[in-house]
PDB file of C-alpha atoms in Angstrom:
ATOM      1  CA  MET A   1     -29.200 -17.932  45.876  1.00  0.00           C
ATOM      2  CA  ILE A   2     -26.440 -18.529  48.422  1.00  0.00           C
ATOM      3  CA  ARG A   3     -22.899 -19.240  47.327  1.00  0.00           C
ATOM      4  CA  GLU A   4     -20.205 -20.395  49.708  1.00  0.00           C
ATOM      5  CA  GLY A   5     -16.461 -20.225  49.804  1.00  0.00           C
ATOM      6  CA  GLY A   6     -13.434 -20.117  52.006  1.00  0.00           C
ATOM      7  CA  CYS A   7      -9.704 -20.001  52.473  1.00  0.00           C
ATOM      8  CA  LEU A   8      -7.031 -22.536  51.546  1.00  0.00           C
ATOM      9  CA  CYS A   9      -6.825 -24.182  54.976  1.00  0.00           C
ATOM     10  CA  GLY A  10     -10.586 -24.170  55.646  1.00  0.00           C
ATOM     11  CA  ALA A  11     -10.394 -22.106  58.836  1.00  0.00           C
ATOM     12  CA  VAL A  12     -12.492 -19.312  57.294  1.00  0.00           C
ATOM     13  CA  ARG A  13     -15.778 -19.948  55.505  1.00  0.00           C
ATOM     14  CA  PHE A  14     -18.191 -17.425  54.046  1.00  0.00           C
ATOM     15  CA  LYS A  15     -21.634 -17.257  52.475  1.00  0.00           C
ATOM     16  CA  ALA A  16     -22.756 -14.699  49.914  1.00  0.00           C
ATOM     17  CA  GLU A  17     -26.490 -14.276  49.501  1.00  0.00           C
ATOM     18  CA  GLY A  18     -28.002 -13.043  46.253  1.00  0.00           C
ATOM     19  CA  GLU A  19     -26.287 -11.752  43.165  1.00  0.00           C
ATOM     20  CA  PRO A  20     -23.234  -9.500  43.212  1.00  0.00           C
ATOM     21  CA  LEU A  21     -23.627  -5.809  42.421  1.00  0.00           C
ATOM     22  CA  ASN A  22     -20.844  -6.140  39.860  1.00  0.00           C
ATOM     23  CA  VAL A  23     -18.011  -8.475  38.925  1.00  0.00           C
ATOM     24  CA  ARG A  24     -14.798  -6.730  37.893  1.00  0.00           C
ATOM     25  CA  ILE A  25     -11.091  -7.223  37.494  1.00  0.00           C
ATOM     26  CA  CYS A  26      -9.085  -4.444  39.154  1.00  0.00           C
ATOM     27  CA  HIS A  27      -5.593  -3.715  37.871  1.00  0.00           C
ATOM     28  CA  CYS A  28      -4.723  -0.907  40.317  1.00  0.00           C
ATOM     29  CA  ARG A  29      -1.340  -0.994  42.020  1.00  0.00           C
ATOM     30  CA  ILE A  30      -2.875  -1.373  45.488  1.00  0.00           C
ATOM     31  CA  CYS A  31      -4.789  -4.501  44.416  1.00  0.00           C
ATOM     32  CA  GLN A  32      -1.654  -5.886  42.744  1.00  0.00           C
ATOM     33  CA  LYS A  33       0.319  -5.511  45.963  1.00  0.00           C
ATOM     34  CA  ALA A  34      -2.510  -6.684  48.243  1.00  0.00           C
ATOM     35  CA  MET A  35      -3.222  -9.811  46.192  1.00  0.00           C
ATOM     36  CA  GLY A  36       0.380 -10.572  45.194  1.00  0.00           C
ATOM     37  CA  SER A  37      -1.030 -10.955  41.705  1.00  0.00           C
ATOM     38  CA  PRO A  38      -1.359  -8.942  38.474  1.00  0.00           C
ATOM     39  CA  TYR A  39      -4.952  -8.063  39.398  1.00  0.00           C
ATOM     40  CA  PHE A  40      -7.853  -8.649  41.792  1.00  0.00           C
ATOM     41  CA  ALA A  41     -10.787 -10.519  40.238  1.00  0.00           C
ATOM     42  CA  ARG A  42     -13.726  -9.954  42.541  1.00  0.00           C
ATOM     43  CA  ALA A  43     -17.491  -9.958  42.944  1.00  0.00           C
ATOM     44  CA  GLN A  44     -18.801  -6.970  44.849  1.00  0.00           C
ATOM     45  CA  PHE A  45     -21.574  -7.512  47.390  1.00  0.00           C
ATOM     46  CA  ASP A  46     -23.381  -5.414  49.936  1.00  0.00           C
ATOM     47  CA  GLN A  47     -21.671  -6.314  53.228  1.00  0.00           C
ATOM     48  CA  ARG A  48     -25.055  -7.304  54.688  1.00  0.00           C
ATOM     49  CA  ALA A  49     -25.223 -10.119  52.084  1.00  0.00           C
ATOM     50  CA  LEU A  50     -22.057 -11.744  53.485  1.00  0.00           C
ATOM     51  CA  SER A  51     -21.587 -13.895  56.551  1.00  0.00           C
ATOM     52  CA  VAL A  52     -18.116 -14.971  57.629  1.00  0.00           C
ATOM     53  CA  GLU A  53     -17.102 -17.704  60.080  1.00  0.00           C
ATOM     54  CA  GLY A  54     -13.567 -18.183  61.336  1.00  0.00           C
ATOM     55  CA  GLU A  55     -10.750 -15.957  62.427  1.00  0.00           C
ATOM     56  CA  THR A  56      -9.700 -13.269  59.976  1.00  0.00           C
ATOM     57  CA  ALA A  57      -7.274 -10.384  60.143  1.00  0.00           C
ATOM     58  CA  ARG A  58      -7.450  -6.990  58.460  1.00  0.00           C
ATOM     59  CA  TYR A  59      -5.009  -4.594  56.916  1.00  0.00           C
ATOM     60  CA  ALA A  60      -6.001  -1.036  55.978  1.00  0.00           C
ATOM     61  CA  SER A  61      -4.623  -0.788  52.435  1.00  0.00           C
ATOM     62  CA  SER A  62      -6.098   2.697  52.053  1.00  0.00           C
ATOM     63  CA  GLU A  63      -8.293   5.040  54.048  1.00  0.00           C
ATOM     64  CA  LYS A  64     -11.336   3.424  52.376  1.00  0.00           C
ATOM     65  CA  ILE A  65     -10.491  -0.308  52.146  1.00  0.00           C
ATOM     66  CA  ASP A  66      -9.485  -3.048  54.583  1.00  0.00           C
ATOM     67  CA  ARG A  67      -8.003  -6.213  53.104  1.00  0.00           C
ATOM     68  CA  VAL A  68      -9.372  -9.226  54.956  1.00  0.00           C
ATOM     69  CA  PHE A  69      -7.473 -12.508  55.033  1.00  0.00           C
ATOM     70  CA  CYS A  70      -7.309 -15.804  56.901  1.00  0.00           C
ATOM     71  CA  LYS A  71      -5.225 -15.433  60.026  1.00  0.00           C
ATOM     72  CA  ARG A  72      -3.918 -18.992  59.698  1.00  0.00           C
ATOM     73  CA  CYS A  73      -3.065 -19.534  55.997  1.00  0.00           C
ATOM     74  CA  GLY A  74      -3.066 -15.946  54.709  1.00  0.00           C
ATOM     75  CA  THR A  75      -5.596 -16.442  51.903  1.00  0.00           C
ATOM     76  CA  ARG A  76      -6.741 -13.026  50.732  1.00  0.00           C
ATOM     77  CA  LEU A  77     -10.533 -13.148  50.825  1.00  0.00           C
ATOM     78  CA  PHE A  78     -12.100  -9.688  50.775  1.00  0.00           C
ATOM     79  CA  ALA A  79     -11.625  -5.999  50.089  1.00  0.00           C
ATOM     80  CA  TRP A  80     -13.940  -4.632  52.785  1.00  0.00           C
ATOM     81  CA  ARG A  81     -15.101  -0.996  52.596  1.00  0.00           C
ATOM     82  CA  ARG A  82     -14.414   0.634  55.916  1.00  0.00           C
ATOM     83  CA  ASN A  83     -17.674   2.625  55.755  1.00  0.00           C
ATOM     84  CA  GLY A  84     -19.701  -0.590  56.121  1.00  0.00           C
ATOM     85  CA  THR A  85     -21.252  -0.640  52.659  1.00  0.00           C
ATOM     86  CA  LEU A  86     -19.554  -3.007  50.207  1.00  0.00           C
ATOM     87  CA  ALA A  87     -17.102  -5.887  50.046  1.00  0.00           C
ATOM     88  CA  GLY A  88     -15.237  -7.356  47.096  1.00  0.00           C
ATOM     89  CA  VAL A  89     -14.984 -11.145  47.340  1.00  0.00           C
ATOM     90  CA  ALA A  90     -12.061 -12.817  45.558  1.00  0.00           C
ATOM     91  CA  LEU A  91     -13.602 -14.936  42.778  1.00  0.00           C
ATOM     92  CA  ALA A  92     -11.251 -17.890  43.225  1.00  0.00           C
ATOM     93  CA  THR A  93     -12.252 -18.271  46.893  1.00  0.00           C
ATOM     94  CA  PHE A  94     -15.806 -19.361  46.033  1.00  0.00           C
ATOM     95  CA  ASP A  95     -16.305 -23.132  46.206  1.00  0.00           C
ATOM     96  CA  ASP A  96     -17.638 -22.867  42.650  1.00  0.00           C
ATOM     97  CA  ARG A  97     -14.778 -20.817  41.230  1.00  0.00           C
ATOM     98  CA  ASN A  98     -16.781 -20.334  38.011  1.00  0.00           C
ATOM     99  CA  ALA A  99     -19.858 -18.954  39.790  1.00  0.00           C
ATOM    100  CA  PHE A 100     -19.247 -15.443  38.474  1.00  0.00           C
ATOM    101  CA  ALA A 101     -17.539 -14.154  35.361  1.00  0.00           C
ATOM    102  CA  PRO A 102     -16.075 -10.639  35.222  1.00  0.00           C
ATOM    103  CA  THR A 103     -17.812  -8.103  32.996  1.00  0.00           C
ATOM    104  CA  GLU A 104     -15.300  -5.234  33.144  1.00  0.00           C
ATOM    105  CA  HIS A 105     -11.684  -4.288  33.778  1.00  0.00           C
ATOM    106  CA  ILE A 106     -10.954  -1.246  35.953  1.00  0.00           C
ATOM    107  CA  TRP A 107      -7.734   0.692  36.508  1.00  0.00           C
ATOM    108  CA  VAL A 108      -6.369  -0.547  33.186  1.00  0.00           C
ATOM    109  CA  SER A 109      -3.997   2.461  33.261  1.00  0.00           C
ATOM    110  CA  GLU A 110      -2.042   0.598  35.990  1.00  0.00           C
ATOM    111  CA  LYS A 111      -2.062  -2.926  34.529  1.00  0.00           C
ATOM    112  CA  LEU A 112       1.200  -4.777  34.128  1.00  0.00           C
ATOM    113  CA  ALA A 113       2.687  -4.301  30.661  1.00  0.00           C
ATOM    114  CA  TRP A 114       2.744  -8.029  29.881  1.00  0.00           C
ATOM    115  CA  VAL A 115      -0.933  -8.553  30.738  1.00  0.00           C
ATOM    116  CA  LYS A 116      -2.909  -8.740  27.481  1.00  0.00           C
ATOM    117  CA  LEU A 117      -6.581  -7.851  27.619  1.00  0.00           C
ATOM    118  CA  ASP A 118      -8.142  -9.582  24.643  1.00  0.00           C
ATOM    119  CA  ASP A 119     -11.263 -10.949  26.343  1.00  0.00           C
ATOM    120  CA  GLY A 120     -13.637  -8.379  24.843  1.00  0.00           C
ATOM    121  CA  LEU A 121     -14.666  -6.981  28.234  1.00  0.00           C
ATOM    122  CA  THR A 122     -15.217  -3.256  28.752  1.00  0.00           C
ATOM    123  CA  GLN A 123     -12.059  -1.505  29.924  1.00  0.00           C
ATOM    124  CA  HIS A 124     -11.902   1.584  32.147  1.00  0.00           C
ATOM    125  CA  GLN A 125      -8.662   3.517  32.525  1.00  0.00           C
ATOM    126  CA  THR A 126      -9.437   4.263  36.186  1.00  0.00           C
ATOM    127  CA  THR A 127     -12.423   3.408  38.320  1.00  0.00           C
ATOM    128  CA  ILE A 128     -16.017   3.986  37.294  1.00  0.00           C
ATOM    129  CA  PRO A 129     -18.773   5.686  39.251  1.00  0.00           C
ATOM    130  CA  ALA A 130     -20.619   3.389  41.658  1.00  0.00           C
TER     131      ALA A 130
END
């Protein structure tokens, strides 16, 4: 199956082929800052499963991750592993924003105090092994 998505202004479009490796909500401080949000809800894909059209920019948010966003409107689209393996795709950027539902929370130890996790999903205090 191929699912498509893109940025707010439409300048960047992407296609994700197949099913994601996992679908998680990350509460780490880096994701909070990078997304300007309490967390990063994302579907993780092998980078080879993604094709991207349009002009993007990157910011190295850590030595392992580049944040990829639309150069025109600033929509935050991906957390791209710098080693060429995986990419987290922001769930709300898919055309069908309900295409994937998260199954776990990670980095719960860094979640904002007012965020209540009562959805019944598995919670991990930090990350979990790949």
